[in-house]
Coordinates of C-alpha atoms in Angstrom, one line a residue:
X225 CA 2.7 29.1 -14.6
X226 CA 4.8 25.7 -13.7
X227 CA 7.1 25.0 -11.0
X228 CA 10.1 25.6 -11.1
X229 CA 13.1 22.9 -10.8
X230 CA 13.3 22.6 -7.0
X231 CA 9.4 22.0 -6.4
X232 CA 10.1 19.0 -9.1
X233 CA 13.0 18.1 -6.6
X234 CA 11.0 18.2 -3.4
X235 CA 8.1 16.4 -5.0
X236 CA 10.9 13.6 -6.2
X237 CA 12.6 13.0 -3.2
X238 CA 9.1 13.3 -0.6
X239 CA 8.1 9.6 -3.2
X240 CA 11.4 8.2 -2.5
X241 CA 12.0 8.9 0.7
X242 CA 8.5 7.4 1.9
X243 CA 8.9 4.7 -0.9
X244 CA 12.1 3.4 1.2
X245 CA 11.0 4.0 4.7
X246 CA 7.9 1.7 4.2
X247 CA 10.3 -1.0 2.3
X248 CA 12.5 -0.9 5.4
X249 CA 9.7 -2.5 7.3
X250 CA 10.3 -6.1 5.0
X251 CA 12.6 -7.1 7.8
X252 CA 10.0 -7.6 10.2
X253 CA 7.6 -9.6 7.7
X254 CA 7.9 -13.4 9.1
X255 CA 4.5 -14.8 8.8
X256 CA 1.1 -13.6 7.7
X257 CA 0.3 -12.2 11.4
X258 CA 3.5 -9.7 11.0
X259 CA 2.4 -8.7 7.6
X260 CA -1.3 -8.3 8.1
X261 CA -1.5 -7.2 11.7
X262 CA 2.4 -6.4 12.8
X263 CA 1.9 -9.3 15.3
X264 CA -0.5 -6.8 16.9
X265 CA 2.1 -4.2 18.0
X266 CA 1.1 -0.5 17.1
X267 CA 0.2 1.1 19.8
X268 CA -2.6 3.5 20.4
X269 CA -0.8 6.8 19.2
X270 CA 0.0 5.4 15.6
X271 CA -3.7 3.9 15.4
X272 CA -4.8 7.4 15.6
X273 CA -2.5 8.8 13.3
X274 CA -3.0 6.2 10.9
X275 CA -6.9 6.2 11.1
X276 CA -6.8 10.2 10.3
X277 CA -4.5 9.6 7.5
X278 CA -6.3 7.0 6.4
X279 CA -9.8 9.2 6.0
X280 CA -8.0 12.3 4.7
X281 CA -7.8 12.9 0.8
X282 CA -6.5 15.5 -1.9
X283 CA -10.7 16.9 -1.5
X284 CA -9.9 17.3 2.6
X285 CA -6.5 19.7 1.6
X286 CA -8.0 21.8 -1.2
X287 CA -11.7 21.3 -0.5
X288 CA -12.7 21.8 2.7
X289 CA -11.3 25.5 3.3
X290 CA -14.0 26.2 0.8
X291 CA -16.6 25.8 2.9
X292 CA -15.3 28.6 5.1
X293 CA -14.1 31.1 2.3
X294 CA -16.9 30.8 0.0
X295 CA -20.4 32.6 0.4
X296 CA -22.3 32.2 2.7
X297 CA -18.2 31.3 4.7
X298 CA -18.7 29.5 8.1
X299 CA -17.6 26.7 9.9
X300 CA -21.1 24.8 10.1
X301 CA -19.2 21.7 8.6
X302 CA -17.3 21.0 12.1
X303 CA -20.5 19.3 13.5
X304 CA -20.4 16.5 11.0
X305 CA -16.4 16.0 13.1
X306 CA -18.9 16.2 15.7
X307 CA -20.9 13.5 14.7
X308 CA -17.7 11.2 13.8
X309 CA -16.4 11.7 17.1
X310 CA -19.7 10.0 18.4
X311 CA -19.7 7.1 15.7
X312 CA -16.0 6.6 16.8
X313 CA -17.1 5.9 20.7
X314 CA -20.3 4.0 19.3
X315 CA -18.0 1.6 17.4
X316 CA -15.2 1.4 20.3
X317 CA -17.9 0.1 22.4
X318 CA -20.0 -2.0 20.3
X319 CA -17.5 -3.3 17.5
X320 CA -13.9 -3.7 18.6
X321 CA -14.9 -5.6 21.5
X322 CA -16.2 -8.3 18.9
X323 CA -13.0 -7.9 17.3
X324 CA -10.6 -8.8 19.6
X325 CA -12.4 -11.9 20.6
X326 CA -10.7 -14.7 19.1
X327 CA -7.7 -14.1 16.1
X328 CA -9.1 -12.4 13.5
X329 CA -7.7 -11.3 10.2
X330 CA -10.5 -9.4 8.3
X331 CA -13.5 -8.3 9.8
X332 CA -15.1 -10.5 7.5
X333 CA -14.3 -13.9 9.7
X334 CA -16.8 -12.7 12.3
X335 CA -19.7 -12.0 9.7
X336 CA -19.4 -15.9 9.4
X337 CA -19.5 -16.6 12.9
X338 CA -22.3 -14.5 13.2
X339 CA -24.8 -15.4 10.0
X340 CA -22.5 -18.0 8.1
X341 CA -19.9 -18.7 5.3
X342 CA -22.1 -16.8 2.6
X343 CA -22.7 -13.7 4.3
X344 CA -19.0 -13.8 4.7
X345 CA -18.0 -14.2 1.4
X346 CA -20.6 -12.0 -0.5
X347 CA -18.9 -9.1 2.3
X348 CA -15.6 -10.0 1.1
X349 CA -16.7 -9.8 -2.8
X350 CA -18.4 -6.4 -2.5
X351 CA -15.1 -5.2 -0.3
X352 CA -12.7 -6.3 -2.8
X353 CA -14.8 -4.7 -5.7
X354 CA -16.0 -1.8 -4.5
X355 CA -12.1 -0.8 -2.7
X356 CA -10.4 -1.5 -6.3
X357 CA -13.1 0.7 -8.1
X358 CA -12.8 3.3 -5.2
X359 CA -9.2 3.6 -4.7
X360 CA -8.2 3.5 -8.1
X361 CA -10.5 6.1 -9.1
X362 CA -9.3 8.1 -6.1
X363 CA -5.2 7.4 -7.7
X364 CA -6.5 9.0 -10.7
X365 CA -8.4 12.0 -9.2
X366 CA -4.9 12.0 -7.5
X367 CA -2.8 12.0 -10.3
X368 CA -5.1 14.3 -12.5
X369 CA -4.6 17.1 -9.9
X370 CA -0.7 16.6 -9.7
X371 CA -0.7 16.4 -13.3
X372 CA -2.3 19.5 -14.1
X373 CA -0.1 21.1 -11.7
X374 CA 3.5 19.8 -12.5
X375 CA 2.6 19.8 -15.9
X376 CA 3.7 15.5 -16.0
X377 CA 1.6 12.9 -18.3
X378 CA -1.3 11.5 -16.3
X379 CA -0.2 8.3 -16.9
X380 CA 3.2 8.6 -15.3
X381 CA 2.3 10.1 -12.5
X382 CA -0.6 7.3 -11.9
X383 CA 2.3 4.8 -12.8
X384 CA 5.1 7.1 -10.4
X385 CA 2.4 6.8 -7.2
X386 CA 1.2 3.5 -7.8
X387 CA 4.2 2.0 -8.1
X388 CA 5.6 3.6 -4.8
X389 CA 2.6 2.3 -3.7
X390 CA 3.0 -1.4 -4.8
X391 CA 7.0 -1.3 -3.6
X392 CA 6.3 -0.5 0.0
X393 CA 2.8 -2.0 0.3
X394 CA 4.8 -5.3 -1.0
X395 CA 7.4 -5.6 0.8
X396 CA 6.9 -3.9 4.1
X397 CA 3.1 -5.3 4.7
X398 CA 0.6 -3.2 7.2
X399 CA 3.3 -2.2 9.1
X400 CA 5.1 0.0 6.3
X401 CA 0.8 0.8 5.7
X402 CA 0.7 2.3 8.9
X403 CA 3.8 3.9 9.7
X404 CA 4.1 5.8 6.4
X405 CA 0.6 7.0 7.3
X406 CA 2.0 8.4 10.5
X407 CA 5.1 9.8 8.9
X408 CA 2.7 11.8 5.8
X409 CA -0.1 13.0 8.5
X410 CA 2.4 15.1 9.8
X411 CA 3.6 16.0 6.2
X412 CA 0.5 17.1 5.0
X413 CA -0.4 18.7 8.3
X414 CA 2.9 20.4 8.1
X415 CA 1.8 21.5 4.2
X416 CA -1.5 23.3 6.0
X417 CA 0.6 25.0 8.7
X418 CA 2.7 26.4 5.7
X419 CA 0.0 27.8 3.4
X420 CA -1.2 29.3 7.0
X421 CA 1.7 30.9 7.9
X422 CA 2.2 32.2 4.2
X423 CA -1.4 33.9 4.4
X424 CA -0.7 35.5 7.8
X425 CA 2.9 37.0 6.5
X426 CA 1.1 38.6 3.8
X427 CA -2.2 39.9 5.0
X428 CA -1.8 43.5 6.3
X429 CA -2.5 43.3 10.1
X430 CA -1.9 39.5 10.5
X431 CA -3.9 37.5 12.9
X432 CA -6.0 40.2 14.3
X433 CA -7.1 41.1 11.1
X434 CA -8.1 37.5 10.4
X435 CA -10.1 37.3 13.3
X436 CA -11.9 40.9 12.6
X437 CA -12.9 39.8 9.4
X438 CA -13.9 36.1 10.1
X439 CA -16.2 37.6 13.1
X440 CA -17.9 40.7 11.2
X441 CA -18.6 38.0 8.3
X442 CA -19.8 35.4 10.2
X443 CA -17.2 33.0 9.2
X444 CA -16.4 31.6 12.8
X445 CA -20.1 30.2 13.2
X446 CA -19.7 26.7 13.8
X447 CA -23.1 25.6 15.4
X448 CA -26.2 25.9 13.6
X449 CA -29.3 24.5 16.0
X450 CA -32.5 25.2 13.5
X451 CA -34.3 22.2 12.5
X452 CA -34.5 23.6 8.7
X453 CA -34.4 20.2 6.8
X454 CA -33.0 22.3 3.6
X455 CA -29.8 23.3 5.6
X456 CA -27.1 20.6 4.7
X457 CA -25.0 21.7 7.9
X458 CA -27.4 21.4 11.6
X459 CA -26.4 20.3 14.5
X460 CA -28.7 17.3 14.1
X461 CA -27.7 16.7 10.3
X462 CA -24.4 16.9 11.6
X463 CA -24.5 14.4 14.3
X464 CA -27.0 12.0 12.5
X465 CA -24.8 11.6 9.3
X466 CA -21.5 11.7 11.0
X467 CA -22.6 8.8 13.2
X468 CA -23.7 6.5 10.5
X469 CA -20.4 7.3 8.2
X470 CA -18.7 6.4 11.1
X471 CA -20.3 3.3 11.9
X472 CA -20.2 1.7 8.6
X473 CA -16.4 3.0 7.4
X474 CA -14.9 2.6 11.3
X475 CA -17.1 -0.2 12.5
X476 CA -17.5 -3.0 9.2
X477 CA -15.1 -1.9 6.1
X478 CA -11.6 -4.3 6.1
X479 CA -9.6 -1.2 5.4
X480 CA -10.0 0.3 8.7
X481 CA -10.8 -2.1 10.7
X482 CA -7.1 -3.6 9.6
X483 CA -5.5 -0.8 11.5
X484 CA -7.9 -1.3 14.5
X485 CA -6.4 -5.0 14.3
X486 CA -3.0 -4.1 14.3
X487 CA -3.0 -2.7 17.6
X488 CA -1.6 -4.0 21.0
X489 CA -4.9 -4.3 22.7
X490 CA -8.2 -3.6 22.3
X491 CA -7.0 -0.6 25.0
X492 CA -4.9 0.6 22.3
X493 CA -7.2 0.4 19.8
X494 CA -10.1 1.9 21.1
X495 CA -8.2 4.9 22.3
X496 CA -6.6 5.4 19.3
X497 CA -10.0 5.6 17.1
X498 CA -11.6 7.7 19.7
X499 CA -8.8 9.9 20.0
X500 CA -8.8 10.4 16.0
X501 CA -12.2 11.9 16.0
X502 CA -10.7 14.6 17.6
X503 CA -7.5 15.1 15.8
X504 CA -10.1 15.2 12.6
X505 CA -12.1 18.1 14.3
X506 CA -8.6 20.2 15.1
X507 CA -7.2 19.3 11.5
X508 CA -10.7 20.4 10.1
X509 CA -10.5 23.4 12.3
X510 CA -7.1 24.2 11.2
X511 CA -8.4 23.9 6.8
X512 CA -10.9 26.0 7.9
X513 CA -9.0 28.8 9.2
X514 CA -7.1 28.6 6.0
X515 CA -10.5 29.5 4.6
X516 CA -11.0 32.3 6.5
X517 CA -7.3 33.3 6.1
X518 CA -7.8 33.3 2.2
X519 CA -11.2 35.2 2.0
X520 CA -9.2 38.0 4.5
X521 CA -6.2 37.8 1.9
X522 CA -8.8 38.6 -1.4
X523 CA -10.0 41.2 0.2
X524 CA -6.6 43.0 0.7
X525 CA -5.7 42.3 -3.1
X526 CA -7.6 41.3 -5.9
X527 CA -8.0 37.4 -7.3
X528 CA -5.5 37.1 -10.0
X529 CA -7.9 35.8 -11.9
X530 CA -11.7 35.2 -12.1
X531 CA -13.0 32.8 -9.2
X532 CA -15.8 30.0 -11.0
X533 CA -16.4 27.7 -7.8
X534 CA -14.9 27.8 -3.8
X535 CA -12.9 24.9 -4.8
X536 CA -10.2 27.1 -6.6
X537 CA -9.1 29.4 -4.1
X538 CA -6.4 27.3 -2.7
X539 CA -5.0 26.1 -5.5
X540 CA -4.7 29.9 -7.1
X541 CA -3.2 30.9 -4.1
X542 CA -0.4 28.0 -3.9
X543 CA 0.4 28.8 -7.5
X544 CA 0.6 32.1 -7.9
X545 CA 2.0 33.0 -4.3
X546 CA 4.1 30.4 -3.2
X547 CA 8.1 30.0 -4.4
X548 CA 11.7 28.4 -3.6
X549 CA 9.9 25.1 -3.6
X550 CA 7.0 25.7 -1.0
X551 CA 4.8 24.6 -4.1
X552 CA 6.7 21.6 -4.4
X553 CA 6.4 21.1 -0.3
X554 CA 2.4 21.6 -0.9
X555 CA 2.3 19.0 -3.9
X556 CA 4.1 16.6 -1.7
X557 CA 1.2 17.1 0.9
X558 CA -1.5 17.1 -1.5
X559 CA 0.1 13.3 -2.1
X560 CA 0.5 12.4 1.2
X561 CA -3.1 13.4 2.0
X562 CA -4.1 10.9 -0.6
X563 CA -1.4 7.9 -0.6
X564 CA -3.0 6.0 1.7
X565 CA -3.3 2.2 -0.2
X566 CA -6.1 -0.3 1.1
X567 CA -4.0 -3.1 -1.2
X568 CA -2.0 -5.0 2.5
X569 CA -6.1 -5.2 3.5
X570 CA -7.2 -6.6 0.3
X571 CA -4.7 -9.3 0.4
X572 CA -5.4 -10.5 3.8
X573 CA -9.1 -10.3 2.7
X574 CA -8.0 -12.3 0.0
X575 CA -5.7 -14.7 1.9
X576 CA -7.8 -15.3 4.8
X577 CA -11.3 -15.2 3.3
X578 CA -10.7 -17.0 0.2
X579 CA -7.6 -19.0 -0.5
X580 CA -7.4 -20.7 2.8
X581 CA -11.0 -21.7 3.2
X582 CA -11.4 -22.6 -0.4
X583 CA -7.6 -23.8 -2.1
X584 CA -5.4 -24.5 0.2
X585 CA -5.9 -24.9 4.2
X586 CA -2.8 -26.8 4.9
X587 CA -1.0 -23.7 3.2
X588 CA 2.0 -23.4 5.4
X589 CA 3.5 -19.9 6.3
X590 CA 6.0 -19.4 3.7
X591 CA 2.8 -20.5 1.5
X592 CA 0.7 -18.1 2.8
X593 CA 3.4 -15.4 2.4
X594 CA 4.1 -15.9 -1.0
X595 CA 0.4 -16.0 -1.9
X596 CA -0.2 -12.3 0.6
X597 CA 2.3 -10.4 -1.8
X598 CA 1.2 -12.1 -5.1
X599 CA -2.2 -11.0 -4.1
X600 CA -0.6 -7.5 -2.8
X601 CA 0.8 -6.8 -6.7
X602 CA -2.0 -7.8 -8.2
X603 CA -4.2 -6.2 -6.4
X604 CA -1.8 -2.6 -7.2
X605 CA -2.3 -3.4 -10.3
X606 CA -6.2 -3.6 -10.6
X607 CA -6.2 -0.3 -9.3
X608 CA -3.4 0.9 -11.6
X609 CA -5.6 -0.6 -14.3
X610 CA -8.8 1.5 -13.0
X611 CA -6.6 4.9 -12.8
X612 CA -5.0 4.6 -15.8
X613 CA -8.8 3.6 -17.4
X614 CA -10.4 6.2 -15.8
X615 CA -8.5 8.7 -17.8
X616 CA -9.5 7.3 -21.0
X617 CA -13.1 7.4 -19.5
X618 CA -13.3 11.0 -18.9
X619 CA -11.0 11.8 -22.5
X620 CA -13.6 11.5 -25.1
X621 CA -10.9 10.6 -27.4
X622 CA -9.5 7.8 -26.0
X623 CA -12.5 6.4 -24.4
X624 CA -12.7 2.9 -26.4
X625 CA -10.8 0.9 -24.3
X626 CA -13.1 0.5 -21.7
X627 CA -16.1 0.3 -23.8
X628 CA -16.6 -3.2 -23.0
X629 CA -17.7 -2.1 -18.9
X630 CA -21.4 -1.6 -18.3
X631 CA -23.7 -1.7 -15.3
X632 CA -26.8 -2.7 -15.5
X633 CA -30.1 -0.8 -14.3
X634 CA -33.4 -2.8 -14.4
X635 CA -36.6 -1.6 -12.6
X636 CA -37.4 -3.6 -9.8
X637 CA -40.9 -6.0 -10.1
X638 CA -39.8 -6.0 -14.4
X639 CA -41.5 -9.1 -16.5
X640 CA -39.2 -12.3 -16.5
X641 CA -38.7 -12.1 -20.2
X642 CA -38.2 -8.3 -20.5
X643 CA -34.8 -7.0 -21.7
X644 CA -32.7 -5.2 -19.9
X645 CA -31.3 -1.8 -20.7
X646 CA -27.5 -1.2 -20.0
X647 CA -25.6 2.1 -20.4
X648 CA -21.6 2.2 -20.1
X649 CA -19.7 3.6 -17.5
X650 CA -17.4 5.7 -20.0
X651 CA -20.8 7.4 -21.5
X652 CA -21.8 8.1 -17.9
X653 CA -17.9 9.9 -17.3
X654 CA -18.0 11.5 -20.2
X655 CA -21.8 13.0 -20.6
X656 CA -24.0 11.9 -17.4
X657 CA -26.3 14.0 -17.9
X658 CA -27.4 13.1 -21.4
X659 CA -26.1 8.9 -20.5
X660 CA -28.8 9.3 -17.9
X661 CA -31.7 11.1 -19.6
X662 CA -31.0 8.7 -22.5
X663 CA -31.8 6.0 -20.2
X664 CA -34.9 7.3 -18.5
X665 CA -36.3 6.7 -21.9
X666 CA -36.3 2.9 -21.8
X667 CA -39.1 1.0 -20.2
X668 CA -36.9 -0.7 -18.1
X669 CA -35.0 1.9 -15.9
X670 CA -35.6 2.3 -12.6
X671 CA -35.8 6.0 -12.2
X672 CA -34.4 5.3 -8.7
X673 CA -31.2 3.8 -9.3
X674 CA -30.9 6.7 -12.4
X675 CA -31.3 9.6 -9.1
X676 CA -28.3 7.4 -7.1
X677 CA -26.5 7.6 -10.2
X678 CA -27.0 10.9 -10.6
X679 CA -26.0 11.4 -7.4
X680 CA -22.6 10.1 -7.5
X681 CA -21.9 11.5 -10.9
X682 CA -23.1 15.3 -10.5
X683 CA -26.1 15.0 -13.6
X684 CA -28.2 17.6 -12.1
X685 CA -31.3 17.3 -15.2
X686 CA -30.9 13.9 -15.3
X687 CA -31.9 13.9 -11.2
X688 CA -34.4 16.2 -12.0
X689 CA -36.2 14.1 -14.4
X690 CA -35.8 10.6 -12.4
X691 CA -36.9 12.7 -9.4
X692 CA -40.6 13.3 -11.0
X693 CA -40.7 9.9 -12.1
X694 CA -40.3 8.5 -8.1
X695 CA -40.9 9.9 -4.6
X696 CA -37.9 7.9 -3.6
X697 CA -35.7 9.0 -6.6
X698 CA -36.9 12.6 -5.2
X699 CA -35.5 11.6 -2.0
X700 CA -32.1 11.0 -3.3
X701 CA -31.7 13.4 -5.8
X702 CA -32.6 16.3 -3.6
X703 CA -30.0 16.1 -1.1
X704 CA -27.2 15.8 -4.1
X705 CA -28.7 19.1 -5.8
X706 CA -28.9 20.8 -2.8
X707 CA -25.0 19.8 -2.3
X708 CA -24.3 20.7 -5.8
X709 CA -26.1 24.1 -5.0
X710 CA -27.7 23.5 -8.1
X711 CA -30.3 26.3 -9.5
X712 CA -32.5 24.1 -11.2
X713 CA -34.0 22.6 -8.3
X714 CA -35.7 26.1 -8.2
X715 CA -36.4 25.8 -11.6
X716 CA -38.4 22.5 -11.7
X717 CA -40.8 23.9 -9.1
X718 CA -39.9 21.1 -6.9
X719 CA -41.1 21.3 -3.0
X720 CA -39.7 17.5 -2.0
X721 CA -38.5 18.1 1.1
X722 CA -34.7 18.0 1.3
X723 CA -33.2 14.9 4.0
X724 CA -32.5 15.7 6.9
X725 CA -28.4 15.4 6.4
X726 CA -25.6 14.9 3.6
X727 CA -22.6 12.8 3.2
X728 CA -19.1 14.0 2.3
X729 CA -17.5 11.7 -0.1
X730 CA -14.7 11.8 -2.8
X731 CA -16.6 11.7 -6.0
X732 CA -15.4 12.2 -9.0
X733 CA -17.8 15.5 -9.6
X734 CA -16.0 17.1 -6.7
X735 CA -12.5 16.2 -8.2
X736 CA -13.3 17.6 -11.4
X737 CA -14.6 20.8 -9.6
X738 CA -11.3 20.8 -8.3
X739 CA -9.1 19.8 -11.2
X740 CA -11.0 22.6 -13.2
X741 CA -10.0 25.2 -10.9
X742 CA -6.4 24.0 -11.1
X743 CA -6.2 24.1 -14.4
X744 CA -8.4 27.6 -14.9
X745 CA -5.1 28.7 -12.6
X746 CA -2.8 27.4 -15.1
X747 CA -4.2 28.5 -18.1
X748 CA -4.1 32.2 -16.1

């Protein structure tokens, strides 16, 4: 199945639309303070918006009513929103106060009143890094999904967003960051509340029906108080790891704390981020009803085709079901869940913690402008560069590009003179499994660092094998194949005991879970 002509035309005019509104915010851009804070003018209601937009990706639209359709379906994963809500008053208290003391830019500049110009910088390095590898892999995983979908090259539609991206982010500065954020929560909000009201129209006996069926199945369980280490949804697991996300995304990393910057006071912005912690738990409520709503649904009529993972559901249901350019409507939210870009924050980063202590402190403002949107383009196109790579990465055939890219793993306490071992990043994309097991064969692998990367990539052996090597290794490999609800664990006779909570993050394993279920619906 495809769309048909009017979803492309929805889907079209949704990326110009929010393409121009951002530009239009280039009037306002005077000096750097206008284009990296909006002269601190947002108030509290757009922080929160902005902050929930920011946190919410493609995984949050099509992944998360998964938890609550799939087997065993509940709502256990609202106490991590929980846990956030907490971090969010933690870092309100303990971090924005800090923030607003002086004029800060980046939330780098107090690191260096607090410990120094090094600590500074090395924060600012990793920042910069880590948010172009991150973001452009998440424009891909992006792309990928509305690729598969509309049936358009990768590589235009990674060009089409990131160059809407660029435009806006360019010329309209955090302001046009912000307020598009606003404008496309309430688009992909408005995307949920039409795949809800889609499910109850067709499911015989509507809302009551839902609610019959979520209660007999357990499916509206949301608290689970057992201290069962193994369970990766407790209360405790739920309010442990949702405070420290929260604390380190909300409290340290530039790309939030830019919007908690932006606003009028520190009032306004400590309202605004508590505030969002709730609108997260409704909006995760409201995905999670969509579960519930779907599993009712499949048990009225049968899958159109076979089901391999949770993560398919939605997408089989958008495609199949869904006509006169709803689909289109639902694309459009899938991209404004994701089109959120970190590149205004990187510039002032960039600007603030690098050119003008280090180039150019006389740099006057029309200086310091110029230099804030040359870095702003560049910085687009780093992570245009990553998005369009990663594709190559993960396509065996066209893989050689990006060759060249390795990290390193050496075991820690190694002899001075010993080589080290490297293994490239387009071997790990393309086969983790056997990239890792490959490199628990060299004497100088740390068999920790292979279970983190194992982790991150999904290579369940490969953790299995690290994980005998190290207690540690055993540590961090368990909770990921517990996640992965992978049988092996069973299979290696392995009684570490699991930790006592997991992370939710956008990794590319779960995006290709995804993807594969889109596509499994085209193909049907």
């Amino acid at each position: 199945m495809t769309l048909s002509e009017v979803d492309y035309l929805v889907i079209g005019a949704y990326l110009v639309a929010i393409t121009a509104f951002g530009s239009w915010f280039a009037r306002y851009q005077k000096t750097t303070r206008d284009y990296f804070l909006t002269d601190r003018s947002v108030p509290w209601w757009a922080i929160c918006f902005t902050i929930v937009a920011t946190e919410t990706s493609t995984l949050t639209f099509i992944g998360i009513p998964a938890q609550s359709y799939g087997s065993p379906g509940n709502m256990t994963f609202l106490q991590l929103a929980m846990g956030y809500i907490i971090g969010r008053i933690l870092v309100s208290v303990l971090f924005i106060p800090a923030y607003f003391r002086g004029d800060l830019f980046t939330s780098y500049e107090l690191l260096q009143r607090r410990f120094g110009t090094r600590v500074k910088t090395l924060s600012a390095v990793i920042f910069l890094i880590t948010r172009s590898l991150a973001d452009g892999i998440r424009l891909f995983s992006t792309a990928l999904v509305i690729s598969i979908v509309t049936q358009v090259p990768i590589t235009w539609v990674v060009i089409v967003l990131g160059t809407a991206m660029i435009v806006y982010t360019m010329r309209g500065g955090v302001a046009a960051v912000i307020w598009t954020d606003v404008v496309q929560m309430f688009v992909y909000i408005a995307g949920a509340g039409a795949v809800a009201i889609a499910l109850v129209g067709r499911i015989d006996g509507g809302w009551a029906e839902v609610v019959r069926v979520g209660s007999e199945t357990g499916r509206f369980v949301f608290l689970d108080p057992t201290l069962v280490f193994t369970k990766p949804y407790t209360i405790w697991a739920g309010l442990l790891g949702g405070v420290a996300l929260t604390l380190s995304t909300h409290g340290t990393d530039q790309y939030l704390v830019q919007r908690l910057l932006s606003a009028k006071t520190q009032k306004d912005a400590s309202l605004g981020l508590v505030l969002s912690g709730f609108i997260v738990f409704a909006q995760f409520i409201l995905f999670l009803l969509i579960g519930v709503m779907l599993y009712t649904y499949y048990q009225q009529v049968p899958l159109p085709q076979a089901l391999g993972r949770p993560d398919q559901i939605l997408p089989i249901f958008v495609v199949h079901e869904l006509k006169n350019g709803l689909a289109g409507f639902i694309v459009a939210a899938i991209v404004a869940a994701a089109l959120s870009p970190s590149l205004n924050a990187m510039a002032a980063t960039t600007v603030s913690d690098f050119y003008l202590p280090y180039f150019n402190p006389t740099a006057d403002q029309s200086t310091q402008m110029r230099v804030s949107k040359q870095a702003t383009v560049a910085w687009g196109v780093v992570q245009l560069v990553v998005a369009i790579g990663a594709q190559f990465m993960t396509e065996s055939v066209l893989n050689a590009g990006l060759a060249v890219l390795s990290f390193d793993f050496r075991r820690i306490g190694e002899s001075p003179g010993e080589p080290r071992q490297r293994i490239r990043v387009k071997d790990m994309l393309v086969d983790a499994d056997s990239a890792l097991r490959f490199a628990l064969e060299q004497p100088s692998i740390d068999a920790r660092r292979v279970a983190l990367w194992g982790t991150s990539l999904g290579a369940s052996h490969a953790m299995v094998t690290a994980a005998r090597r190290s207690e540690v290794a055993a540590l961090v490999a368990s909770k990921a194949l517990y996640s992965l609800e992978a049988p092996i664990v069973r299979v290696a006779g392995w009684d570490t005991p699991m930790p006592l909570f997991k992370l939710e993050h956008d990794y590319m394993p779960s995006t290709a879970r995804v993807v594969a279920g889109i596509q499994s619906v085209m193909e049907g």
